[in-house]
Coordinates of C-alpha atoms in Angstrom, one line a residue:
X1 CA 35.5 -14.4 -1.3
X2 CA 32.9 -15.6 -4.0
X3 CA 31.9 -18.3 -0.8
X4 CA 31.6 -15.6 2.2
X5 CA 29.7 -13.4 -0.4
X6 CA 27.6 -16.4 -0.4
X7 CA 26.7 -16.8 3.0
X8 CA 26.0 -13.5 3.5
X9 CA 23.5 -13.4 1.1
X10 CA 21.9 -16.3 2.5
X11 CA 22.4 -14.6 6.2
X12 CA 20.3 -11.9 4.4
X13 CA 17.4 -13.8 3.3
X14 CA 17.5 -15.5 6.1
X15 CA 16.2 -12.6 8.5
X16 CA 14.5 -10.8 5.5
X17 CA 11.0 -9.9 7.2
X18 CA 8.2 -9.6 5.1
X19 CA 6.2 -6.3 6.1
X20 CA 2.4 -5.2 5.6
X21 CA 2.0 -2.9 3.0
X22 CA -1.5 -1.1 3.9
X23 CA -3.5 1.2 1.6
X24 CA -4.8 3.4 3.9
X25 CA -7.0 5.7 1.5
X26 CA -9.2 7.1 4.1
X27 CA -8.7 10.6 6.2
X28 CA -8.7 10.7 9.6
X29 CA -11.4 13.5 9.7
X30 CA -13.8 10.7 8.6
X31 CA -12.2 7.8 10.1
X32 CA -10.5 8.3 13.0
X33 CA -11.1 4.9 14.6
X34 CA -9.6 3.5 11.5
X35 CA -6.6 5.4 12.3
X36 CA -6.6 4.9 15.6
X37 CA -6.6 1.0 15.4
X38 CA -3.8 1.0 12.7
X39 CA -1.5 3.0 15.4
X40 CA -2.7 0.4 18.1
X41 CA -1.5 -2.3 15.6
X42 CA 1.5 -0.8 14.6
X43 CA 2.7 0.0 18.2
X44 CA 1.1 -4.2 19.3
X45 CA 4.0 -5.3 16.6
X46 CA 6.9 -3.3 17.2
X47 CA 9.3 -6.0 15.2
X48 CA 6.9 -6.1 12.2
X49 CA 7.4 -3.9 9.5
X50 CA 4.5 -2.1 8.3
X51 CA 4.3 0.2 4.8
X52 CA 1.3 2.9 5.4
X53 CA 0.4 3.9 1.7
X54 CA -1.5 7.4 2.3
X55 CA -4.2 8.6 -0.3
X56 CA -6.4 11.3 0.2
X57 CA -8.5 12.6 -2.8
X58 CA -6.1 11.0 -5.3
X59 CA -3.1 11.8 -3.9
X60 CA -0.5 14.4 -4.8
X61 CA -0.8 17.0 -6.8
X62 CA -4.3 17.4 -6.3
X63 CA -5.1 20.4 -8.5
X64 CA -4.5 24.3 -7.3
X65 CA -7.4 24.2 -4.4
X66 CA -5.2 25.8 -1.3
X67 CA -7.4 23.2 0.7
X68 CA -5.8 20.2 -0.5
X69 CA -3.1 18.3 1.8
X70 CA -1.0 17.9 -0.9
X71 CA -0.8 21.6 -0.3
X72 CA 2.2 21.7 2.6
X73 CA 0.5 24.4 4.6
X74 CA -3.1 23.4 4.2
X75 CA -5.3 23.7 7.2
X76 CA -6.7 19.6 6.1
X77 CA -3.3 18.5 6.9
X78 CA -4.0 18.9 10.2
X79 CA -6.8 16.3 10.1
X80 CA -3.3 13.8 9.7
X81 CA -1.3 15.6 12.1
X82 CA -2.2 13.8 15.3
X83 CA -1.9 9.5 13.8
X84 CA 1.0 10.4 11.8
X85 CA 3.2 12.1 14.7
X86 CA 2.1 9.1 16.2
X87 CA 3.5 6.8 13.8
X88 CA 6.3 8.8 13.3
X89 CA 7.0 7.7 16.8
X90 CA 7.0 4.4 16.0
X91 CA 10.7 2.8 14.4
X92 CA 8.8 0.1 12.8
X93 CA 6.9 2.7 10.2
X94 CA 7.0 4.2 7.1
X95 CA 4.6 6.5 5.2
X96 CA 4.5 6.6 1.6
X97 CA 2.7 9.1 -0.6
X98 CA 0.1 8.1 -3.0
X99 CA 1.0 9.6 -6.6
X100 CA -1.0 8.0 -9.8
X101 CA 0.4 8.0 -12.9
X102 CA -1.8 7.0 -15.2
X103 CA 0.0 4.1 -16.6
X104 CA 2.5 6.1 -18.4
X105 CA -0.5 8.9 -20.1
X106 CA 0.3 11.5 -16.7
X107 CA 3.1 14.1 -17.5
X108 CA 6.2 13.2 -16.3
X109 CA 6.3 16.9 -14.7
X110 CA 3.0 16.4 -13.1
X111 CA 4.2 13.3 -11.2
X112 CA 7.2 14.7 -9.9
X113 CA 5.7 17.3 -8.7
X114 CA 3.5 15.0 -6.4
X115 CA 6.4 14.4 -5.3
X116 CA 7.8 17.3 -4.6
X117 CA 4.7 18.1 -2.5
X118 CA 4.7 15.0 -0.1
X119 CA 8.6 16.0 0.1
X120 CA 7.2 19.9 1.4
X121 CA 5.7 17.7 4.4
X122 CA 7.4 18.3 7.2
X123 CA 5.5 19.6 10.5
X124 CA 2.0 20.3 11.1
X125 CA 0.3 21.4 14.0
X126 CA -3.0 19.2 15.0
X127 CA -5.9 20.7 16.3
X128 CA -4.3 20.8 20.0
X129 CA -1.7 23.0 18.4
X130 CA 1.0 20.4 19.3
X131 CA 3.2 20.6 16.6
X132 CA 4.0 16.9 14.8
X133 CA 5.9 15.1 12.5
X134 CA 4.5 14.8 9.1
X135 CA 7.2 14.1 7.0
X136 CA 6.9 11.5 4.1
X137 CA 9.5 7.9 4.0
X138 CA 8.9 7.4 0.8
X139 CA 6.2 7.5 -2.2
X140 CA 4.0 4.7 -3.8
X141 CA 3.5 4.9 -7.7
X142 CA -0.1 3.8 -9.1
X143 CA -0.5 2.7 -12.6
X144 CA 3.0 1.6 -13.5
X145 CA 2.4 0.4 -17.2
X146 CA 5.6 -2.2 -17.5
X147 CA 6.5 -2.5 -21.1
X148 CA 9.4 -1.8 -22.5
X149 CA 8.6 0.9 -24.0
X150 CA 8.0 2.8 -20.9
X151 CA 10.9 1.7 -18.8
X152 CA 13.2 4.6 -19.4
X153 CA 10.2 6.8 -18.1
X154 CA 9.4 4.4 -15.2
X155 CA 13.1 5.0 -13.7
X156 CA 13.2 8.8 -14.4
X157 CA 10.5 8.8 -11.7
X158 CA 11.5 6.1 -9.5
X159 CA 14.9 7.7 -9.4
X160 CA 13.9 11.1 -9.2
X161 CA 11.4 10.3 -5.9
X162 CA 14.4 8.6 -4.2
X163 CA 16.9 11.8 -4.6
X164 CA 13.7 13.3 -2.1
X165 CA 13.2 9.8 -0.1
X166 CA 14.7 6.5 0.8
X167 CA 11.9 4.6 -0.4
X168 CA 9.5 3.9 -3.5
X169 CA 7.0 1.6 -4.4
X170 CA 5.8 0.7 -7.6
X171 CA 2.3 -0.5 -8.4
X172 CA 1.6 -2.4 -11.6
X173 CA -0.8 -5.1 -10.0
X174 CA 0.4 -7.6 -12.5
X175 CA 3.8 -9.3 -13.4
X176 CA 6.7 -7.0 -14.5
X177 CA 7.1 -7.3 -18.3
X178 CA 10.4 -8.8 -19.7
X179 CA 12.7 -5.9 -21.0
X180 CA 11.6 -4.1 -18.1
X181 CA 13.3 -6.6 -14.8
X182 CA 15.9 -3.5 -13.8
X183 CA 13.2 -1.9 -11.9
X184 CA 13.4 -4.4 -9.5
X185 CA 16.7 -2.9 -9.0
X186 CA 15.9 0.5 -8.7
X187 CA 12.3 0.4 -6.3
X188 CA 12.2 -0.7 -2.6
X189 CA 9.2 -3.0 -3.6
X190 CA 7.1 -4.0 -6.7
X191 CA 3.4 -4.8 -6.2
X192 CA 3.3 -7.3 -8.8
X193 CA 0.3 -9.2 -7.4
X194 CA -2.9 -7.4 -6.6
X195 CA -6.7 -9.0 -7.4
X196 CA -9.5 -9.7 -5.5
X197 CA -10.6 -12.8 -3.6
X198 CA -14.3 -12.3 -3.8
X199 CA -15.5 -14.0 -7.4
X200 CA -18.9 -11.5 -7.1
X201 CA -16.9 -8.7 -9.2
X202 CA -20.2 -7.1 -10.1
X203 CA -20.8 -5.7 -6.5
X204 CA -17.3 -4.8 -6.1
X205 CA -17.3 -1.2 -6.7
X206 CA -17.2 1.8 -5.3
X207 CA -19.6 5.3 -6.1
X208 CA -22.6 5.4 -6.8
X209 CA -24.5 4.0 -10.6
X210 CA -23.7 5.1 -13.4
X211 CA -20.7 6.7 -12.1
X212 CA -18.6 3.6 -10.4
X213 CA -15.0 1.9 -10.6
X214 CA -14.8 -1.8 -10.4
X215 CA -12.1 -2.4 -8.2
X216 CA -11.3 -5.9 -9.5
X217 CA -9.8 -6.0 -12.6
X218 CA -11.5 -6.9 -15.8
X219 CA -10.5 -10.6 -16.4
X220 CA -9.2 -11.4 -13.0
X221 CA -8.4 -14.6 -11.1
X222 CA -10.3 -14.6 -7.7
X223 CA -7.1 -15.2 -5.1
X224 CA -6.0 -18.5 -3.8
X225 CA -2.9 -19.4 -2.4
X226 CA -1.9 -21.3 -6.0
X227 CA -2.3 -17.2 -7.5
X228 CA 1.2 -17.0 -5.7
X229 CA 2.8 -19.0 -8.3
X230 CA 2.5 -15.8 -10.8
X231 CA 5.1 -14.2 -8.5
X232 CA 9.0 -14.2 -9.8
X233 CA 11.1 -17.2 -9.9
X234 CA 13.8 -15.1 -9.3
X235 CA 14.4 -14.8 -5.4
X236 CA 15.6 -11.7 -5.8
X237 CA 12.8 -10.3 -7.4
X238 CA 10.7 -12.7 -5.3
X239 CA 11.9 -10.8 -2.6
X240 CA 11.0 -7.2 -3.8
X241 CA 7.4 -8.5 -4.2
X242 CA 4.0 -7.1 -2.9
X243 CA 0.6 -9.0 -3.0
X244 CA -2.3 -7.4 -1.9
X245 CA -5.5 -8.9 -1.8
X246 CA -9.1 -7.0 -1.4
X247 CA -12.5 -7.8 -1.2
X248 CA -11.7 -10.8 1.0
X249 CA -15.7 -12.1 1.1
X250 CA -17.2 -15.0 -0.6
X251 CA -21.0 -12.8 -1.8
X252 CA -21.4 -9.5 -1.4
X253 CA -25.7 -9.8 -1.6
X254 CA -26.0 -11.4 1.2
X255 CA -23.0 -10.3 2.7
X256 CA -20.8 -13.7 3.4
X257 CA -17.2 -12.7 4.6
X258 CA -14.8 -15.5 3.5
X259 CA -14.0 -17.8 6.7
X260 CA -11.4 -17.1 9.3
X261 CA -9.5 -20.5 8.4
X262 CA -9.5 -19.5 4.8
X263 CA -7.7 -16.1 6.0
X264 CA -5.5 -17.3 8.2
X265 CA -4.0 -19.9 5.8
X266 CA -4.2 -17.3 2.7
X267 CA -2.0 -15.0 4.6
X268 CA 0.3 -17.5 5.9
X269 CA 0.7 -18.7 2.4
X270 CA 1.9 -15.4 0.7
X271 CA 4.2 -15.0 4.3
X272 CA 6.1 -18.5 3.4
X273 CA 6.4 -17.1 0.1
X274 CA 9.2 -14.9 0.9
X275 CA 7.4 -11.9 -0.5
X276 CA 8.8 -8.0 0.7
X277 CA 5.2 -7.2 1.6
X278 CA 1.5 -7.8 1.6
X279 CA -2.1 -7.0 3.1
X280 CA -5.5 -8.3 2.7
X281 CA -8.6 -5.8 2.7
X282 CA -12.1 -7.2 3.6
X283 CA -13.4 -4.7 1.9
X284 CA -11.7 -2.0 -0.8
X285 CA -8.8 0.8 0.7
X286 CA -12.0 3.2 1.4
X287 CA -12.2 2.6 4.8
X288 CA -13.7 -0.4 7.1
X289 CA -10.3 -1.7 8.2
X290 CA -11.7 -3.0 11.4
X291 CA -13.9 -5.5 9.8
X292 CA -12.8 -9.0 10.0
X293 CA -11.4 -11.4 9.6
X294 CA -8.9 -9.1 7.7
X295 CA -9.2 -6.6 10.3
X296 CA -6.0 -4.6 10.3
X297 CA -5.3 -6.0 13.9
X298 CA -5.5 -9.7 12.7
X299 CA -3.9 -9.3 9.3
X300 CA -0.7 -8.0 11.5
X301 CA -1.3 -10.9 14.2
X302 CA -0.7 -13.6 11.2
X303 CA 1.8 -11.8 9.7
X304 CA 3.9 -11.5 12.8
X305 CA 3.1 -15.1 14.0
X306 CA 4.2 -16.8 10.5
X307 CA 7.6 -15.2 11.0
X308 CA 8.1 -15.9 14.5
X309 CA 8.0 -11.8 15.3
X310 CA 6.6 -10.1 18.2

């Protein structure tokens, strides 16, 4: 027994694909070609997997204004309507809910119910009046703080988001504390790994001074392919881990994109890893996903090529 057991989890890791998990924070009012290329992508791959995280304004719940898509019968859902019946179409798909949580300071009853709002999505007409699927597969927690001290909290909501969907993924953007390894158990994925590659973290922000957010992290590690080492040892947990890399340029003033050699072999590199998912963003999540050489298009290209997938 022990030795069929055996090979089937080899069999398993064997044809484990690693997906794209792509922060999509942008609306399609603004954006639309954005979208547009992310269904051509997604329908150019049809054997790779791809993770669409969807953020607008914060994500769910976003206050008490009836305008807000987190409300489920908001008129700005309908900017959505059209790209996600699209994806919807798609097997190879799922959309995941943005829902922040403050890295363990949010209450508890305020995260669920983000989730109970992307779990209200289910049809939406677009501005053809064709009705279309909207539903949610699954949400994406921001700001998981990992200590110990804060597991107990961290499964409450992981379990109580899949009792609504099949899928959640948790965002700590740094290595998952000891004491705290069982959420590997309980989340679809754990986005253990997320930095910049650009070393110019001054002009990586986004608003406008005196009011900006740095999007790299204070004491970060530019990314290079040797950043993959920080990733589990474990190949179980190896295998429920996300990278996701941003700000994929070399200076920001002048503008110096890092080389396409340098992106091809970055991305192969976390592929060969073994990882659940990844993406690289020239830019932030705010939009410009058509810029290369991380273009959504050619992030997907490598990814499927790496793993031998159409």
């Amino acid at each position: 027994m022990k030795s069929i057991l055996a090979l089937s989890a080899l069999a398993a890791a064997a044809y484990a694909k690693t997906a794209l998990m792509v922060p999509y924070y942008i609306s399609p009012f603004k954006w639309a070609s954005e979208w547009d290329a992310l269904v051509d992508t997604v329908t150019k791959h049809p054997t790779l997997d791809f993770y669409i995280i969807l953020n607008d304004q914060g994500g769910c719940p976003w206050g008490a204004n009836p305008s807000s898509p987190c409300n489920p019968l908001s008129p700005g859902l309908r900017d959505y309507a059209t790209h996600l019946g699209k994806l919807h179409a798609r097997s190879n798909v799922k959309i995941i809910g943005y829902v922040a949580t403050g890295f363990g300071a949010r209450d508890v009853a305020e995260v669920k119910k983000g989730v109970d709002d992307y779990s209200q999505w289910v049809a939406m007409k677009d501005w053809s009046n064709v009705d279309q699927n909207i539903t949610m597969h699954g949400v994406f927690f921001d700001e998981i703080d990992t200590i110990p001290g804060q597991l107990q909290r961290n499964l409450d909501i992981t379990n109580y988001a899949k009792s609504k969907f099949g899928n959640v993924v948790l965002n700590p953007g740094v290595a998952v504390q000891a004491g705290s390894e069982s959420l590997f158990d309980a989340a679809t994925a754990i986005l253990n790994l997320e930095t910049c590659y650009t070393k110019d973290h001054d002009k990586a922000f986004d608003g406008t001074p005196p009011k900006i957010v740095y999007r790299c992290p204070n004491g970060y590690t530019p990314f290079t392919p040797t950043s993959l080492n920080s990733l589990p040892s474990n190949s179980k947990y190896l295998a429920k881990s996300s990278v996701v890399i941003h700000d994929f340029y070399e200076t920001w003033q002048p503008y110096v994109p890092a080389s396409k050699s340098t992106f091809e072999a970055d991305a192969t590199a976390i592929v060969k890893k073994g990882v659940h998912s990844f993406y690289i963003s020239q830019y932030g999540y705010q939009g410009n996903f058509t810029m290369g050489p991380a273009s959504i298009s050619e992030v997907a290209r490598i990814a499927a090529s790496a793993q031998g997938l159409a």
